[in-house]
Amino acid sequence: MDKKVLEYDVTILGGGPAGLSAGVYAARAALKCAIVDITMFGGQPSNYADIENYMGFPEIGGFELSEKFEEHCNKFGADKYPMQEIVSVDLTSNPKTVETQEYIFKSKTVILAMGAGPKKLDIPGEKEYTGRGVSYCAVCDGAFYKDKEVAVIGGGNTAVEEGIYLTRFAKKVYIIHRRDTFRADKILVKRAEENPKIEFIYDTIPLEIHGAPSEGIGGGKVNGIVLKNVKTDKVTTLNIDGVFPFVGVIPNTELVNGQIKQDAYGFIVTDERMAASEPGVFAAGDIRTTPLRQVITAVSDGAVSATYAAKYIEESILSAV
Ligand code: NAP
């Protein structure tokens, strides 16, 4: 079956906060705009429990905020293509090409807003027990741990926020951090310290995740984690029912690696207009090199990227006259 070829001014890859914001700004700038995502729209915040630092909403569920973003974007008429398996992206061709299983998108500009995904611990047992006690999403899986004990790994905002969220279900949440000071915002750390269900384990790294043998009650599921104190080298085993690693993010750049400039960690390098190294290519949100990865900065990046995509198209037309 021949794939349908679609022509646009801008193809936005990713339907999270950055992509949806870019969609609003692109559509309002009268650009013909497609937003393509491999899953449903919403991005990472859809999996966050609560968000307290997005302006105008002192407290809102992550999923609810994502829905509001999508509703807002719908108002201005960007064409949305969720659940598209992207086969290839060519940022150097003219027009630029994005091919999915169903369509070929050809556009003057591309905005890369595919975000970032959870970084793995890369320790024995992590892969084996993913979905059977190892989870990267407290909102999705927290309810499975009612009256159980879980370990959260990490010392950033995600670890502390999601650790607090897990106390709604679990009877005990260990937050295990490799240092004795947190990267997370002080207000969150204070809240976690005041929570009687949370116990901090400092200066400690996980070495291995254990599970019960697959036969019998609770078989095949996580039942412990081996820890090492990095100051004393003492190795201990903590009996727990679940492990939530929140140790940072890695950019979702597999489709564009090698086509544009990236930093040492793979994040896309942009200027202040969100322009990437290839003309007509922009990047917004968690996927780019940025000092702050927040919903509010992703939304801002999206606005800037679409504004300068529109200017790029305008200038290309003028220079062709
Ligand atoms: P992060 O800020 O990069 O923190 C990662 C944490 O994991 C750090 O404490 C780090 O320790 C630890 N870590 C890294 N690799 C490890 C390993 N192999 N073993 C053990 N520990 C390890 O990541 P994040 O908390 O996922 O947050 C990512 C970004 O999203 C941040 O910019 C954050 O502010 C943002 N965020 C925003 C919101 C929001 O907008 N409401 C919510 C959540 C997160 P060290 O401290 O020693 O490096």
Coordinates of C-alpha atoms and ligand atoms in Angstrom, one line a residue:
M1 CA 0.0 0.0 0.0
D2 CA 1.3 3.4 -1.0
K3 CA 1.8 5.8 1.9
K4 CA -0.1 9.0 1.8
V5 CA 2.1 12.1 1.3
L6 CA 1.2 15.1 3.3
E7 CA 2.7 18.6 2.9
Y8 CA 3.1 21.0 5.8
D9 CA 4.9 24.2 6.7
V10 CA 6.1 22.6 10.0
T11 CA 6.1 19.0 11.3
I12 CA 6.3 18.9 15.1
L13 CA 7.6 15.6 16.4
G14 CA 6.3 15.0 19.9
G15 CA 2.9 15.9 21.5
G16 CA 4.1 16.8 25.0
P17 CA 4.1 20.3 26.5
A18 CA 6.8 21.6 24.1
G19 CA 5.1 20.1 21.0
L20 CA 1.6 21.2 21.9
S21 CA 2.8 24.7 22.7
A22 CA 4.7 24.8 19.4
G23 CA 1.4 23.7 17.8
V24 CA -0.5 26.6 19.3
Y25 CA 2.1 29.2 18.2
A26 CA 2.5 27.6 14.7
A27 CA -1.2 27.5 14.0
R28 CA -1.7 31.0 15.3
A29 CA 1.1 32.1 13.0
A30 CA -1.0 30.6 10.2
L31 CA 1.5 27.8 9.5
K32 CA 0.1 24.6 8.2
C33 CA 1.2 22.4 11.0
A34 CA 1.2 18.6 11.9
I35 CA 2.0 17.2 15.3
V36 CA 3.1 13.6 15.2
D37 CA 3.6 11.3 18.2
I38 CA 4.4 7.6 18.6
T39 CA 1.9 7.4 21.6
M40 CA -1.1 9.5 22.7
F41 CA -0.4 13.2 23.3
G42 CA 0.6 14.6 26.7
G43 CA 4.2 13.6 27.1
Q44 CA 6.0 13.0 30.4
P45 CA 3.7 15.1 32.6
S46 CA 0.8 12.7 31.9
N47 CA 2.7 10.4 34.3
Y48 CA 3.4 12.9 37.0
A49 CA 1.2 12.8 40.1
D50 CA 0.9 16.5 40.9
I51 CA 2.5 19.6 39.5
E52 CA 2.9 22.6 41.7
N53 CA 5.1 24.9 39.8
Y54 CA 3.2 25.5 36.5
M55 CA 2.1 29.1 36.6
G56 CA -1.6 29.7 37.2
F57 CA -2.1 26.2 38.7
P58 CA -0.7 26.0 42.2
E59 CA -1.7 22.3 42.2
I60 CA -2.9 20.3 39.3
G61 CA -2.6 16.6 38.3
G62 CA -0.1 15.9 35.6
F63 CA -2.6 14.2 33.4
E64 CA -5.2 17.0 33.9
L65 CA -2.6 19.6 32.8
S66 CA -1.7 17.6 29.7
E67 CA -5.4 17.4 28.8
K68 CA -5.7 21.1 29.1
F69 CA -2.6 21.6 26.8
E70 CA -4.2 19.4 24.2
E71 CA -7.6 21.1 24.4
H72 CA -5.8 24.4 24.0
C73 CA -3.9 23.2 21.0
N74 CA -7.1 21.7 19.4
K75 CA -8.7 25.2 19.4
F76 CA -6.2 26.5 16.8
G77 CA -6.4 23.7 14.3
A78 CA -3.0 22.0 14.2
D79 CA -3.4 18.6 12.6
K80 CA -2.7 15.8 15.1
Y81 CA -1.3 12.4 14.3
P82 CA -1.0 10.3 17.6
M83 CA 0.0 6.7 17.7
Q84 CA 2.3 7.0 14.7
E85 CA 5.3 4.6 14.5
I86 CA 8.0 6.8 13.0
V87 CA 10.1 4.9 10.6
S88 CA 12.6 7.6 9.5
V89 CA 13.4 11.3 9.7
D90 CA 15.5 13.1 7.2
L91 CA 16.4 16.6 8.4
T92 CA 18.8 17.4 5.6
S93 CA 16.5 16.9 2.6
N94 CA 14.5 19.7 1.2
P95 CA 11.6 19.5 2.0
K96 CA 12.4 17.7 5.3
T97 CA 10.8 14.2 5.5
V98 CA 9.2 12.3 8.3
E99 CA 8.0 8.8 7.4
T100 CA 5.6 6.8 9.6
Q101 CA 4.0 3.5 8.9
E102 CA 1.1 5.3 7.3
Y103 CA 2.3 8.7 6.0
I104 CA 5.1 10.6 4.6
F105 CA 5.2 14.2 6.0
K106 CA 7.1 16.7 3.9
S107 CA 7.7 20.1 5.4
K108 CA 9.7 23.3 5.2
T109 CA 10.7 23.1 8.9
V110 CA 10.7 20.5 11.7
I111 CA 10.4 21.0 15.4
L112 CA 12.0 18.2 17.5
A113 CA 10.0 17.9 20.7
M114 CA 10.3 14.2 21.4
G115 CA 11.3 14.8 25.0
A116 CA 13.3 12.5 27.2
G117 CA 12.8 9.1 28.8
P118 CA 13.8 7.6 32.1
K119 CA 17.5 6.8 32.6
K120 CA 18.1 3.2 33.7
L121 CA 20.2 2.1 36.6
D122 CA 21.8 -0.6 34.5
I123 CA 22.2 -3.1 37.4
P124 CA 21.3 -6.8 37.4
G125 CA 17.6 -7.5 37.9
E126 CA 16.4 -4.1 36.6
K127 CA 15.5 -5.3 33.2
E128 CA 14.4 -8.7 34.3
Y129 CA 11.9 -7.3 36.9
T130 CA 10.6 -4.3 34.9
G131 CA 6.8 -4.6 35.1
R132 CA 7.2 -7.1 38.0
G133 CA 8.3 -4.8 40.7
V134 CA 10.5 -2.3 38.9
S135 CA 8.6 0.7 37.6
Y136 CA 9.4 4.1 36.2
C137 CA 6.0 5.6 36.8
A138 CA 4.5 6.0 40.3
V139 CA 1.2 7.3 38.9
C140 CA 0.8 4.2 36.7
D141 CA 1.9 1.6 39.2
G142 CA 1.7 3.1 42.7
A143 CA -1.7 1.5 43.5
F144 CA -0.2 -2.0 43.2
Y145 CA 1.9 -1.3 46.3
K146 CA -0.9 -0.7 48.9
D147 CA 0.5 -1.5 52.3
K148 CA 3.8 -2.6 50.8
E149 CA 7.3 -1.3 51.1
V150 CA 9.1 0.3 48.1
A151 CA 12.4 1.9 47.3
V152 CA 12.8 5.0 45.3
I153 CA 16.3 5.6 43.8
G154 CA 17.5 9.2 43.1
G155 CA 17.8 12.6 44.7
G156 CA 16.2 14.9 42.1
N157 CA 12.8 16.4 42.0
T158 CA 11.2 13.3 40.4
A159 CA 12.5 10.9 43.0
V160 CA 11.3 13.1 45.9
E161 CA 8.0 14.1 44.4
E162 CA 7.1 10.6 43.3
G163 CA 8.4 9.2 46.6
I164 CA 5.9 11.4 48.4
Y165 CA 3.1 10.3 46.0
L166 CA 3.9 6.7 46.7
T167 CA 3.1 7.2 50.4
R168 CA -0.5 7.4 49.4
F169 CA -0.4 3.6 48.9
A170 CA 2.8 2.1 50.4
K171 CA 3.2 1.7 54.1
K172 CA 6.9 2.6 53.8
V173 CA 9.0 4.4 51.1
Y174 CA 12.8 4.4 51.2
I175 CA 14.4 7.2 49.2
I176 CA 17.9 6.0 48.4
H177 CA 20.3 8.6 47.3
R178 CA 24.0 8.3 46.4
R179 CA 24.9 11.5 48.2
D180 CA 23.9 13.2 51.4
T181 CA 22.5 16.3 49.9
F182 CA 19.6 16.5 47.4
R183 CA 19.4 18.0 44.0
A184 CA 15.6 18.3 44.5
D185 CA 14.0 21.6 45.5
K186 CA 14.3 22.3 49.2
I187 CA 10.5 22.6 49.7
L188 CA 10.0 19.0 48.4
V189 CA 12.8 17.6 50.5
K190 CA 11.3 19.3 53.6
R191 CA 7.9 17.8 52.8
A192 CA 9.4 14.4 52.4
E193 CA 11.4 14.7 55.7
E194 CA 8.1 15.5 57.5
N195 CA 6.4 12.4 56.0
P196 CA 6.4 9.6 58.6
K197 CA 6.2 6.9 55.9
I198 CA 9.5 8.1 54.2
E199 CA 12.9 7.0 55.3
F200 CA 16.0 8.4 53.6
I201 CA 19.1 6.2 53.0
Y202 CA 22.0 8.4 52.1
D203 CA 25.4 7.8 50.4
T204 CA 24.1 4.6 49.0
I205 CA 23.8 3.0 45.5
P206 CA 21.9 0.0 44.4
L207 CA 23.9 -3.0 43.2
E208 CA 21.3 -5.5 42.3
I209 CA 17.5 -6.1 42.4
H210 CA 16.3 -9.5 43.7
G211 CA 13.1 -11.4 43.1
A212 CA 11.3 -14.4 44.3
P213 CA 11.6 -17.6 42.2
S214 CA 8.8 -17.7 39.6
E215 CA 6.9 -20.5 41.2
G216 CA 4.7 -20.0 44.3
I217 CA 3.0 -17.0 45.9
G218 CA 4.6 -13.7 44.8
G219 CA 6.8 -15.6 42.4
G220 CA 8.8 -13.8 39.8
K221 CA 8.4 -10.4 41.5
V222 CA 10.8 -8.1 43.3
N223 CA 11.5 -8.9 46.9
G224 CA 14.7 -7.1 47.7
I225 CA 17.5 -4.7 46.7
V226 CA 21.2 -5.0 47.4
L227 CA 22.7 -1.7 48.5
K228 CA 26.2 -0.4 49.0
N229 CA 27.1 2.5 51.2
V230 CA 29.7 4.4 49.2
K231 CA 31.4 5.9 52.2
T232 CA 31.8 2.7 54.2
D233 CA 31.6 0.1 51.3
K234 CA 29.1 -1.9 53.5
V235 CA 26.8 -4.0 51.5
T236 CA 23.3 -4.7 52.8
T237 CA 20.0 -6.2 51.5
L238 CA 16.7 -4.3 51.9
N239 CA 13.5 -6.3 51.7
I240 CA 11.1 -4.4 49.5
D241 CA 8.3 -5.1 47.1
G242 CA 9.0 -2.5 44.5
V243 CA 11.8 -0.3 43.1
F244 CA 11.2 3.0 41.4
P245 CA 14.4 4.3 39.8
F246 CA 14.1 8.1 39.1
V247 CA 17.8 8.8 38.3
G248 CA 17.4 11.4 35.5
V249 CA 16.4 11.4 31.9
I250 CA 18.0 10.6 28.5
P251 CA 16.9 12.4 25.3
N252 CA 14.7 10.6 22.8
T253 CA 16.9 11.3 19.8
E254 CA 17.3 7.8 18.2
L255 CA 15.6 9.0 15.0
V256 CA 17.9 12.0 14.5
N257 CA 21.2 11.0 15.9
G258 CA 24.1 12.1 13.7
Q259 CA 21.9 14.6 11.7
I260 CA 22.3 17.5 14.0
K261 CA 24.7 18.8 16.6
Q262 CA 24.2 17.1 20.0
D263 CA 26.1 17.5 23.3
A264 CA 28.1 14.8 25.1
Y265 CA 24.9 13.3 26.6
G266 CA 23.0 13.3 23.3
F267 CA 20.8 16.4 24.0
I268 CA 20.2 18.6 20.9
V269 CA 22.2 21.9 20.9
T270 CA 20.2 25.0 19.9
D271 CA 20.6 28.7 20.0
E272 CA 18.2 31.0 21.9
R273 CA 15.7 30.8 19.0
M274 CA 15.6 27.0 19.5
A275 CA 17.3 26.6 16.1
A276 CA 19.4 23.4 15.8
S277 CA 22.5 23.1 13.7
E278 CA 20.6 22.2 10.5
P279 CA 18.7 25.1 8.8
G280 CA 15.0 24.8 9.3
V281 CA 15.3 22.4 12.2
F282 CA 14.3 23.5 15.7
A283 CA 14.3 21.7 19.1
A284 CA 12.2 22.4 22.1
G285 CA 11.7 21.0 25.7
D286 CA 13.6 18.2 27.4
I287 CA 15.2 16.9 24.2
R288 CA 17.5 20.0 24.0
T289 CA 20.5 21.1 26.0
T290 CA 18.9 23.4 28.6
P291 CA 19.7 24.4 32.2
L292 CA 16.2 23.7 33.4
R293 CA 13.9 20.8 32.4
Q294 CA 10.4 21.8 33.6
V295 CA 7.0 21.8 32.1
I296 CA 7.1 25.6 32.1
T297 CA 10.4 25.8 30.2
A298 CA 9.3 23.2 27.7
V299 CA 6.1 25.2 27.0
S300 CA 8.3 28.3 26.6
D301 CA 10.7 26.5 24.2
G302 CA 7.7 25.4 22.1
A303 CA 6.5 28.9 21.7
V304 CA 10.0 30.2 20.7
S305 CA 10.6 27.4 18.3
A306 CA 7.3 27.8 16.4
T307 CA 7.8 31.6 16.3
Y308 CA 11.2 31.2 14.7
A309 CA 10.1 28.4 12.4
A310 CA 7.5 30.9 11.0
K311 CA 10.3 33.6 10.6
Y312 CA 12.5 31.0 8.9
I313 CA 9.8 30.3 6.4
E314 CA 9.1 34.0 5.8
E315 CA 12.8 34.7 5.3
S316 CA 13.2 31.7 2.9
I317 CA 10.3 33.1 0.8
L318 CA 11.8 36.6 0.7
S319 CA 15.3 35.4 -0.2
A320 CA 13.8 33.3 -3.1
V321 CA 12.1 36.4 -4.6
Ligands
NAP1 P1 17.8 14.8 37.9 O1 17.4 16.1 38.4 O2 18.8 14.7 36.9 O3 18.2 13.9 39.2 C1 18.7 12.6 39.0 C2 19.0 12.1 40.4 O4 19.4 10.7 40.3 C3 20.2 12.8 41.0 O5 20.0 13.0 42.4 C4 21.4 11.9 40.8 O6 22.3 12.0 41.8 C5 20.7 10.5 40.8 N1 21.4 9.6 39.9 C6 21.8 9.7 38.6 N2 22.3 8.6 38.2 C7 22.3 7.7 39.2 C8 22.6 6.3 39.3 N3 23.2 5.6 38.3 N4 22.5 5.7 40.5 C9 21.9 6.4 41.5 N5 21.5 7.7 41.5 C10 21.7 8.3 40.3 O7 16.5 14.0 37.3 P2 15.0 14.0 37.6 O8 14.7 14.2 39.1 O9 14.4 12.9 36.9 O10 14.5 15.4 36.9 C11 14.8 15.6 35.5 C12 14.4 17.0 35.2 O11 13.0 17.1 35.2 C13 15.0 18.0 36.2 O12 15.4 19.1 35.5 C14 13.8 18.2 37.1 O13 13.9 19.5 37.8 C15 12.7 18.1 36.1 N6 11.4 17.9 36.8 C16 10.5 18.8 36.7 C17 9.3 18.7 37.3 C18 8.2 19.8 37.2 O14 8.3 20.6 36.3 N7 7.3 19.8 38.1 C19 9.0 17.5 38.0 C20 10.0 16.5 38.1 C21 11.2 16.7 37.5 P3 23.3 13.3 42.0 O15 22.4 14.3 42.6 O16 24.4 12.8 42.8 O17 23.7 13.7 40.6

